[in-house]
């Protein structure tokens, strides 16, 4: 599709030919190419732009609170074909790397999703794990150790979700002393499969999942509910895929009895509603250029890699790395590496490994095109993983291995892994590191009835669902509604003014992950 002239820093529309994500290899037959009605409706009670995690759950919460509403959702490509369908497949709150009340919000988000998947039996391969955050820079781990210790001293309820693992001699060296011996053996750097790390933090609340299937289930459930309600107040949910929103316009009410209207423009016509929610994440500035410096598209890259060893017998189990991983820092730099890893269940046992932005031009900040992979990043992801995580098929803690010497002195392996899929996705890096949730003020191109929920800085899975609920509560509840949302997430004129004093996203990103602030910015 042709693009209008863009302003400096403004995002374009999602491209027509994105890379093929692993998560899209089994698309929903119901959703692929779906248009609930042949023609785009001309009007609705609410229009939602975007069909990823935020948009789908916003529709879910709207229908819970107001089943009478007619909701139209427009999506530029197929349903859930943006960031949610292109991420690393993990969900984990930042317990120690966030402000305590933000960490609590993320933990509630995680537990809400975990309970919802269980209660509705959502077939999205949710696997609750522990999260291993391995640090390969001694100075960075020293900072993290102080942060975790401060959490232990001041917020014991939160700190109960994390454990520090340090270097140490012997089979129990470095593990938390308060654990039982068997648990201590597992909670060593060697037992966690990161023997060469300077230290690690283990979080007990983490998960791997198939994110596209989670969203597909929610959208299919909304569509299946059409026609289920009885009575004159029956509402509807209308999904229109391959219908990009190209612009917005606002019209004042024609009389005191009629509401003001927002009109969403698309190549297939327009749809108007008194309320519009933008669940547009990295593409927000295409519709609201005023957000060009506040929410910056940033391209991430992920590979699905075959394990380096196959079981010698069909009766033997495949590789099981047990945990999900964050891999941060290296010997020369605190922040050059910020990678993440999960494993798919058997029989494939594929390793889904993402990161490597340091090998992309300008760390891929400002890139909104997910139609290509970066070759340098591809080679990094193929060759780096076996060097930082022990991928041996029959891994055992050090005490059970015949070779001598502390784990950190063993020879490190360097080998290239074979990818089955390599893809990119566009994250939305927020200038102050927090999502933007709430009513869009006039100074940012908004006005009465325009709402936004976007800007997760690559950390949407433990934030987006309850952020969407907060946005819906604002839309339906008025000024007196009780909103569960960190105040840092709310869109206010004061926040916009304060954010203008901050460094640009590219400058802050070069210093480290925006969402994991260890007090070093």
Coordinates of C-alpha atoms in Angstrom, one line a residue:
X1 CA 0.0 0.0 0.0
X2 CA 1.2 3.5 -0.7
X3 CA 2.4 5.7 2.2
X4 CA 1.7 9.4 2.6
X5 CA 4.6 11.6 3.4
X6 CA 5.6 10.9 7.0
X7 CA 6.9 13.3 9.5
X8 CA 10.3 12.8 11.2
X9 CA 10.0 9.8 13.5
X10 CA 6.4 9.0 12.5
X11 CA 5.6 5.4 11.9
X12 CA 4.2 4.0 8.7
X13 CA 1.4 1.5 8.4
X14 CA 2.1 -2.2 8.9
X15 CA 3.6 -3.6 5.8
X16 CA 1.7 -6.1 3.5
X17 CA 4.5 -8.7 3.4
X18 CA 5.7 -9.3 7.0
X19 CA 8.2 -12.1 7.8
X20 CA 6.7 -15.4 8.7
X21 CA 6.4 -15.8 12.4
X22 CA 6.6 -19.3 14.0
X23 CA 3.4 -18.4 15.9
X24 CA 1.5 -18.0 12.6
X25 CA 2.3 -21.4 11.3
X26 CA -1.1 -22.7 12.6
X27 CA -3.5 -19.8 11.9
X28 CA -7.1 -19.9 13.0
X29 CA -9.4 -21.0 10.1
X30 CA -12.1 -18.8 11.6
X31 CA -10.0 -15.7 11.8
X32 CA -7.9 -15.9 8.6
X33 CA -9.3 -13.3 6.2
X34 CA -12.3 -12.8 8.5
X35 CA -14.7 -10.0 7.9
X36 CA -17.9 -10.3 10.0
X37 CA -19.8 -8.4 7.4
X38 CA -18.9 -8.0 3.8
X39 CA -19.0 -4.2 4.0
X40 CA -17.4 -2.1 6.7
X41 CA -20.1 -0.8 9.0
X42 CA -20.6 2.9 8.8
X43 CA -21.2 3.4 12.5
X44 CA -20.7 1.7 15.9
X45 CA -20.7 2.4 19.6
X46 CA -17.0 1.7 19.9
X47 CA -14.3 1.2 17.3
X48 CA -11.1 -0.6 18.3
X49 CA -8.1 -0.2 16.1
X50 CA -5.8 -3.2 16.5
X51 CA -6.5 -6.9 17.1
X52 CA -3.5 -8.0 19.3
X53 CA -3.4 -8.7 23.0
X54 CA -4.6 -5.1 23.9
X55 CA -7.4 -4.8 21.4
X56 CA -8.8 -8.3 21.9
X57 CA -8.9 -8.0 25.6
X58 CA -10.3 -4.5 25.4
X59 CA -13.2 -6.0 23.4
X60 CA -13.5 -8.8 25.9
X61 CA -13.8 -6.4 28.9
X62 CA -16.2 -4.1 27.0
X63 CA -18.5 -6.9 26.3
X64 CA -18.3 -8.1 29.9
X65 CA -19.4 -4.6 31.1
X66 CA -21.6 -3.6 28.3
X67 CA -22.9 -6.5 26.3
X68 CA -25.3 -4.2 24.4
X69 CA -22.5 -2.4 22.6
X70 CA -21.9 -2.7 18.9
X71 CA -18.1 -2.9 18.6
X72 CA -16.2 -2.8 15.4
X73 CA -12.5 -3.8 15.3
X74 CA -10.3 -2.9 12.3
X75 CA -7.0 -4.6 11.7
X76 CA -4.4 -3.6 9.1
X77 CA -3.4 -7.2 8.4
X78 CA -4.7 -10.6 9.6
X79 CA -5.9 -10.8 13.2
X80 CA -3.1 -10.8 15.7
X81 CA -0.5 -10.3 13.0
X82 CA 1.5 -7.6 14.8
X83 CA 3.6 -7.6 17.9
X84 CA 1.6 -10.2 19.9
X85 CA 1.9 -12.7 17.1
X86 CA 5.7 -11.9 16.7
X87 CA 7.1 -11.9 20.2
X88 CA 9.3 -14.4 22.1
X89 CA 6.4 -16.4 23.6
X90 CA 7.0 -15.6 27.2
X91 CA 5.1 -13.8 30.0
X92 CA 7.0 -12.6 33.1
X93 CA 6.5 -9.7 35.4
X94 CA 9.6 -7.5 36.2
X95 CA 9.5 -8.1 39.9
X96 CA 12.8 -6.5 40.9
X97 CA 13.4 -4.3 37.9
X98 CA 10.3 -2.1 38.3
X99 CA 9.0 0.2 41.0
X100 CA 7.3 -2.0 43.6
X101 CA 3.7 -0.9 42.7
X102 CA 4.4 -1.4 39.0
X103 CA 5.9 -4.9 39.8
X104 CA 2.7 -5.7 41.8
X105 CA 0.6 -4.6 38.8
X106 CA 2.5 -6.8 36.4
X107 CA 2.3 -9.7 38.9
X108 CA -1.5 -9.3 39.0
X109 CA -1.6 -9.2 35.2
X110 CA 0.4 -12.5 35.1
X111 CA -1.8 -14.2 37.6
X112 CA -5.0 -12.9 35.9
X113 CA -3.8 -14.5 32.6
X114 CA -2.7 -17.7 34.2
X115 CA -6.1 -18.1 35.9
X116 CA -8.0 -17.2 32.8
X117 CA -6.1 -19.7 30.7
X118 CA -6.9 -22.4 33.3
X119 CA -10.6 -21.5 33.8
X120 CA -11.4 -21.3 30.1
X121 CA -9.1 -24.1 29.1
X122 CA -7.5 -21.9 26.5
X123 CA -5.3 -24.1 24.2
X124 CA -2.3 -21.8 24.1
X125 CA 0.4 -24.1 25.5
X126 CA 0.7 -22.1 28.7
X127 CA 3.5 -23.6 30.8
X128 CA 4.2 -22.0 34.1
X129 CA 8.0 -22.0 34.7
X130 CA 10.6 -20.2 36.7
X131 CA 12.4 -17.3 35.0
X132 CA 16.2 -17.3 35.1
X133 CA 17.8 -13.9 34.6
X134 CA 21.5 -14.6 33.8
X135 CA 23.9 -11.7 34.0
X136 CA 27.2 -11.9 32.2
X137 CA 28.7 -8.6 33.4
X138 CA 30.1 -8.5 36.9
X139 CA 29.4 -4.7 37.4
X140 CA 25.8 -5.1 36.3
X141 CA 25.2 -8.1 38.5
X142 CA 26.6 -6.1 41.5
X143 CA 24.0 -3.4 40.8
X144 CA 21.2 -6.0 40.5
X145 CA 22.3 -7.7 43.7
X146 CA 21.8 -4.4 45.6
X147 CA 18.4 -3.8 44.0
X148 CA 17.2 -7.3 45.0
X149 CA 18.6 -6.9 48.5
X150 CA 16.8 -3.6 48.8
X151 CA 13.5 -5.3 47.7
X152 CA 14.1 -8.0 50.4
X153 CA 14.6 -5.3 53.1
X154 CA 11.6 -3.2 52.2
X155 CA 9.0 -5.3 50.3
X156 CA 9.2 -8.9 51.6
X157 CA 6.0 -9.9 49.9
X158 CA 7.4 -9.1 46.5
X159 CA 10.9 -10.3 47.2
X160 CA 9.4 -13.8 48.0
X161 CA 9.0 -14.1 44.3
X162 CA 12.8 -13.9 43.6
X163 CA 16.0 -15.5 44.6
X164 CA 19.7 -14.5 44.1
X165 CA 22.1 -17.1 42.8
X166 CA 25.8 -16.1 42.9
X167 CA 29.1 -17.7 42.0
X168 CA 30.5 -20.1 44.5
X169 CA 32.7 -23.1 44.9
X170 CA 31.4 -26.6 45.5
X171 CA 28.1 -28.3 44.5
X172 CA 26.0 -25.9 46.5
X173 CA 28.1 -22.8 46.0
X174 CA 26.2 -19.6 45.4
X175 CA 22.7 -21.0 46.0
X176 CA 20.4 -19.5 48.6
X177 CA 21.3 -20.9 52.0
X178 CA 17.7 -21.0 53.2
X179 CA 16.7 -23.7 50.7
X180 CA 16.8 -27.5 51.2
X181 CA 19.9 -29.3 49.9
X182 CA 18.1 -30.6 46.8
X183 CA 16.7 -27.2 46.0
X184 CA 20.1 -25.6 46.6
X185 CA 21.8 -28.0 44.1
X186 CA 19.3 -26.9 41.4
X187 CA 19.7 -23.2 42.3
X188 CA 23.3 -23.0 41.4
X189 CA 24.5 -21.3 38.2
X190 CA 25.4 -24.8 36.9
X191 CA 22.1 -26.2 37.9
X192 CA 20.3 -23.4 36.1
X193 CA 22.3 -24.1 32.9
X194 CA 24.2 -20.8 33.0
X195 CA 27.5 -21.9 34.5
X196 CA 29.5 -19.0 32.9
X197 CA 27.2 -16.2 34.2
X198 CA 28.5 -13.8 36.9
X199 CA 25.2 -14.3 38.7
X200 CA 21.5 -14.8 38.3
X201 CA 18.1 -13.9 39.6
X202 CA 15.4 -16.5 39.6
X203 CA 11.7 -15.4 39.5
X204 CA 9.1 -18.0 40.4
X205 CA 6.3 -16.5 38.3
X206 CA 7.0 -16.9 34.6
X207 CA 5.5 -18.7 31.7
X208 CA 5.9 -19.7 28.1
X209 CA 2.9 -19.8 25.8
X210 CA 1.7 -19.6 22.2
X211 CA 0.5 -15.9 22.2
X212 CA -1.3 -16.0 18.9
X213 CA -3.5 -18.8 20.1
X214 CA -4.4 -17.0 23.2
X215 CA -5.6 -14.0 21.3
X216 CA -7.3 -16.1 18.6
X217 CA -9.3 -17.9 21.4
X218 CA -10.5 -14.5 22.8
X219 CA -11.5 -13.2 19.3
X220 CA -13.2 -16.4 18.3
X221 CA -15.1 -16.4 21.6
X222 CA -16.3 -12.8 20.9
X223 CA -17.4 -13.7 17.4
X224 CA -19.2 -16.8 18.7
X225 CA -21.2 -14.7 21.2
X226 CA -22.8 -12.7 18.3
X227 CA -26.5 -13.6 18.4
X228 CA -26.3 -15.2 21.9
X229 CA -27.8 -12.3 23.7
X230 CA -31.5 -12.0 24.0
X231 CA -33.8 -9.0 24.0
X232 CA -33.6 -5.6 22.3
X233 CA -30.3 -4.6 24.0
X234 CA -28.3 -7.2 22.0
X235 CA -25.0 -5.9 20.8
X236 CA -22.4 -7.2 18.3
X237 CA -18.7 -7.7 17.7
X238 CA -17.6 -7.1 14.1
X239 CA -14.0 -7.9 13.1
X240 CA -12.7 -6.5 9.9
X241 CA -9.2 -7.8 8.9
X242 CA -7.0 -6.4 6.2
X243 CA -8.6 -3.0 6.8
X244 CA -5.9 -0.5 7.9
X245 CA -6.8 2.6 9.7
X246 CA -5.2 5.4 7.7
X247 CA -6.5 8.4 9.5
X248 CA -8.8 9.9 12.1
X249 CA -11.2 12.9 12.1
X250 CA -13.4 14.5 14.7
X251 CA -16.8 16.1 14.4
X252 CA -18.5 18.2 17.1
X253 CA -22.0 17.2 18.2
X254 CA -24.8 18.6 16.0
X255 CA -27.0 19.2 19.0
X256 CA -26.8 18.9 22.8
X257 CA -28.6 15.5 22.6
X258 CA -26.1 13.9 20.2
X259 CA -22.5 12.9 21.0
X260 CA -19.4 14.0 19.2
X261 CA -18.1 11.4 16.8
X262 CA -14.7 10.1 15.8
X263 CA -14.4 8.8 12.2
X264 CA -11.8 6.1 11.4
X265 CA -10.7 6.3 7.8
X266 CA -9.7 3.1 5.9
X267 CA -9.2 2.2 2.2
X268 CA -12.6 0.5 2.4
X269 CA -14.5 3.5 3.7
X270 CA -15.1 5.0 7.1
X271 CA -16.7 4.0 10.4
X272 CA -17.8 6.5 13.0
X273 CA -18.3 6.1 16.7
X274 CA -18.5 8.3 19.8
X275 CA -15.6 6.3 21.3
X276 CA -12.5 5.0 19.6
X277 CA -9.7 3.0 21.3
X278 CA -6.3 2.9 19.6
X279 CA -4.6 -0.4 20.5
X280 CA -2.0 0.4 17.9
X281 CA 1.2 0.1 19.9
X282 CA 4.3 0.8 17.7
X283 CA 2.1 2.2 14.9
X284 CA 0.3 4.8 17.1
X285 CA 2.2 7.8 15.6
X286 CA 0.8 7.0 12.1
X287 CA -2.6 8.1 13.4
X288 CA -1.4 10.5 16.0
X289 CA 1.9 12.2 14.7
X290 CA 2.1 14.0 18.1
X291 CA 3.3 10.7 19.6
X292 CA 6.2 10.3 17.2
X293 CA 8.8 11.0 19.9
X294 CA 6.8 9.5 22.7
X295 CA 6.2 6.0 21.3
X296 CA 9.0 4.9 18.9
X297 CA 8.8 1.8 16.8
X298 CA 11.7 -0.6 17.4
X299 CA 12.3 -3.8 15.5
X300 CA 13.0 -7.0 17.4
X301 CA 14.1 -10.3 15.9
X302 CA 13.4 -13.9 17.0
X303 CA 14.5 -17.3 15.8
X304 CA 13.0 -20.8 16.4
X305 CA 16.1 -23.0 16.7
X306 CA 16.5 -26.8 16.6
X307 CA 18.2 -28.2 19.7
X308 CA 21.8 -29.1 19.1
X309 CA 21.4 -32.8 20.1
X310 CA 18.7 -35.3 19.3
X311 CA 17.9 -38.2 21.7
X312 CA 19.8 -41.3 20.9
X313 CA 16.6 -43.4 21.2
X314 CA 13.0 -42.5 20.5
X315 CA 12.3 -43.6 24.1
X316 CA 14.6 -40.9 25.5
X317 CA 13.2 -37.5 26.3
X318 CA 14.3 -34.5 24.2
X319 CA 16.2 -31.5 25.6
X320 CA 14.3 -29.7 28.4
X321 CA 15.8 -26.5 29.6
X322 CA 13.1 -26.2 32.3
X323 CA 13.1 -22.4 32.7
X324 CA 12.5 -19.3 30.6
X325 CA 15.6 -17.1 30.4
X326 CA 16.7 -13.5 30.1
X327 CA 20.3 -13.1 29.2
X328 CA 21.8 -9.7 30.0
X329 CA 25.2 -8.0 29.6
X330 CA 28.6 -9.4 28.6
X331 CA 32.1 -9.0 29.8
X332 CA 32.8 -5.8 27.9
X333 CA 29.4 -4.0 28.3
X334 CA 26.6 -3.9 30.8
X335 CA 23.9 -3.4 28.3
X336 CA 24.9 -4.7 24.9
X337 CA 23.1 -7.9 25.3
X338 CA 19.4 -8.1 26.3
X339 CA 18.2 -11.5 25.0
X340 CA 15.3 -13.9 25.9
X341 CA 14.7 -17.6 25.5
X342 CA 11.8 -20.1 25.9
X343 CA 11.4 -23.7 24.8
X344 CA 8.5 -25.2 23.0
X345 CA 7.1 -28.4 24.4
X346 CA 8.0 -31.9 23.0
X347 CA 8.2 -33.3 20.4
X348 CA 9.8 -30.3 18.7
X349 CA 11.5 -28.9 21.8
X350 CA 12.4 -25.9 19.6
X351 CA 14.3 -23.1 21.3
X352 CA 12.7 -19.7 20.7
X353 CA 15.5 -17.1 21.1
X354 CA 15.2 -13.4 20.6
X355 CA 17.3 -10.3 20.9
X356 CA 20.6 -9.3 19.3
X357 CA 19.6 -5.8 18.6
X358 CA 23.1 -4.6 19.2
X359 CA 24.0 -6.1 15.8
X360 CA 21.2 -4.1 14.0
X361 CA 21.8 -0.6 12.6
X362 CA 21.1 1.9 15.4
X363 CA 19.8 -1.0 17.4
X364 CA 16.7 -1.0 15.1
X365 CA 15.2 2.0 17.0
X366 CA 12.8 3.8 14.7
X367 CA 12.2 0.8 12.4
X368 CA 8.6 0.0 11.7
X369 CA 9.0 -2.5 8.8
X370 CA 8.8 -6.1 9.9
X371 CA 9.0 -7.4 6.3
X372 CA 12.7 -8.5 6.6
X373 CA 15.2 -10.0 9.0
X374 CA 18.6 -8.5 9.7
X375 CA 21.3 -11.0 8.6
X376 CA 23.7 -9.9 11.3
X377 CA 21.1 -10.5 13.9
X378 CA 20.2 -13.9 12.4
X379 CA 23.8 -15.1 12.6
X380 CA 24.1 -13.9 16.1
X381 CA 20.9 -15.7 17.3
X382 CA 22.1 -18.9 15.6
X383 CA 25.5 -18.9 17.1
X384 CA 25.2 -17.2 20.5
X385 CA 22.8 -19.3 22.4
X386 CA 25.0 -22.4 23.0
X387 CA 27.7 -20.1 24.4
X388 CA 25.5 -18.7 27.2
X389 CA 23.1 -21.5 28.0
X390 CA 24.1 -25.1 28.6
X391 CA 22.1 -27.0 25.9
X392 CA 23.5 -30.5 26.7
X393 CA 20.9 -33.2 26.3
X394 CA 21.7 -35.0 29.6
X395 CA 22.4 -32.0 31.8
X396 CA 23.0 -32.7 35.4
X397 CA 24.3 -30.4 38.3
X398 CA 28.0 -30.3 38.8
X399 CA 28.1 -32.8 41.6
X400 CA 26.8 -35.5 39.4
X401 CA 29.2 -34.8 36.5
X402 CA 32.5 -36.6 36.2
X403 CA 34.6 -33.7 35.0
X404 CA 36.4 -31.7 37.7
X405 CA 36.8 -28.1 38.4
X406 CA 34.2 -25.3 39.1
X407 CA 31.6 -24.9 36.3
X408 CA 32.8 -21.4 35.4
X409 CA 36.2 -22.8 34.3
X410 CA 34.8 -25.4 31.9
X411 CA 35.3 -24.9 28.2
X412 CA 32.5 -22.9 26.6
X413 CA 30.9 -24.3 23.5
X414 CA 30.4 -22.3 20.3
X415 CA 28.1 -23.8 17.7
X416 CA 25.5 -22.7 15.2
X417 CA 22.0 -23.9 15.6
X418 CA 19.6 -24.5 12.7
X419 CA 16.6 -22.2 12.5
X420 CA 13.1 -23.4 11.4
X421 CA 11.7 -19.9 11.5
X422 CA 13.3 -16.4 11.6
X423 CA 11.1 -13.4 12.0
X424 CA 10.8 -9.8 13.1
X425 CA 8.2 -7.8 15.0
X426 CA 7.8 -4.1 15.9
X427 CA 7.9 -3.2 19.6
X428 CA 6.7 0.2 20.9
X429 CA 9.4 1.9 22.9
X430 CA 8.0 4.6 25.2
X431 CA 10.1 7.6 25.9
X432 CA 9.7 7.4 29.7
X433 CA 9.6 3.5 29.7
X434 CA 5.9 3.3 30.7
X435 CA 2.8 2.5 28.6
X436 CA 0.4 5.2 27.6
X437 CA -3.1 4.5 28.8
X438 CA -6.2 6.7 28.9
X439 CA -7.9 9.6 27.2
X440 CA -5.9 11.3 24.5
X441 CA -5.7 15.0 25.2
X442 CA -6.3 17.6 22.5
X443 CA -2.7 18.6 22.6
X444 CA -1.7 15.1 21.4
X445 CA -4.3 15.0 18.6
X446 CA -7.2 13.7 20.7
X447 CA -10.3 15.0 22.3
X448 CA -13.5 13.7 23.9
X449 CA -14.0 10.0 23.1
X450 CA -10.5 9.1 21.8
X451 CA -8.6 6.6 23.9
X452 CA -5.1 5.0 23.7
X453 CA -3.5 1.9 25.2
X454 CA 0.0 1.4 23.8
X455 CA 3.7 1.7 24.3
X456 CA 4.8 -1.4 26.2
X457 CA 8.6 -1.1 25.4
X458 CA 8.8 -4.8 24.5
X459 CA 7.2 -5.8 27.8
X460 CA 3.5 -6.1 26.8
X461 CA 2.6 -9.6 27.9
X462 CA 2.7 -8.8 31.7
X463 CA 1.1 -5.4 31.1
X464 CA -1.3 -5.3 28.2
X465 CA -4.3 -7.2 29.5
X466 CA -4.9 -5.2 32.7
X467 CA -3.9 -2.0 31.0
X468 CA -6.7 -2.7 28.5
X469 CA -9.1 -3.4 31.4
X470 CA -8.1 0.0 32.9
X471 CA -8.8 1.7 29.6
X472 CA -12.2 0.1 29.4
X473 CA -13.0 1.0 33.0
X474 CA -12.2 4.6 32.1
X475 CA -14.4 4.5 29.0
X476 CA -17.4 2.9 30.8
X477 CA -17.1 4.1 34.3
X478 CA -16.7 7.9 34.2
X479 CA -14.6 9.9 36.6
X480 CA -15.7 8.0 39.7
X481 CA -14.6 4.6 38.4
X482 CA -12.0 2.7 40.3
X483 CA -9.0 2.2 38.0
X484 CA -6.3 -0.4 38.7
X485 CA -3.4 1.2 36.9
X486 CA 0.0 2.5 37.9
X487 CA -0.2 6.4 37.8
X488 CA 2.9 6.4 35.7
X489 CA 0.9 4.8 32.9
X490 CA -1.9 7.4 32.7
X491 CA -1.8 10.0 29.9
X492 CA -1.7 13.5 31.4
X493 CA -0.6 16.8 30.2
X494 CA 1.9 16.9 33.1
X495 CA 3.4 13.6 32.0
X496 CA 3.8 14.8 28.4
X497 CA 5.5 17.9 29.6
X498 CA 7.9 16.0 31.9
X499 CA 8.6 13.4 29.2
X500 CA 9.7 16.2 26.9
X501 CA 12.6 16.9 29.2
X502 CA 14.0 13.3 28.9
X503 CA 16.6 12.0 26.4
X504 CA 15.4 10.5 23.2
X505 CA 14.5 6.8 23.1
X506 CA 17.6 5.9 21.0
X507 CA 19.9 7.6 23.6
X508 CA 18.2 5.9 26.6
X509 CA 18.0 2.5 24.9
X510 CA 21.7 2.6 24.3
X511 CA 22.2 2.6 28.1
X512 CA 20.1 -0.4 28.7
X513 CA 16.6 -1.8 28.6
X514 CA 14.0 0.9 29.2
X515 CA 11.6 -1.3 31.2
X516 CA 14.3 -2.7 33.5
X517 CA 15.7 0.4 35.2
X518 CA 18.3 -0.7 37.8
X519 CA 18.9 2.8 38.9
X520 CA 21.7 3.4 36.3
X521 CA 20.0 5.8 33.9

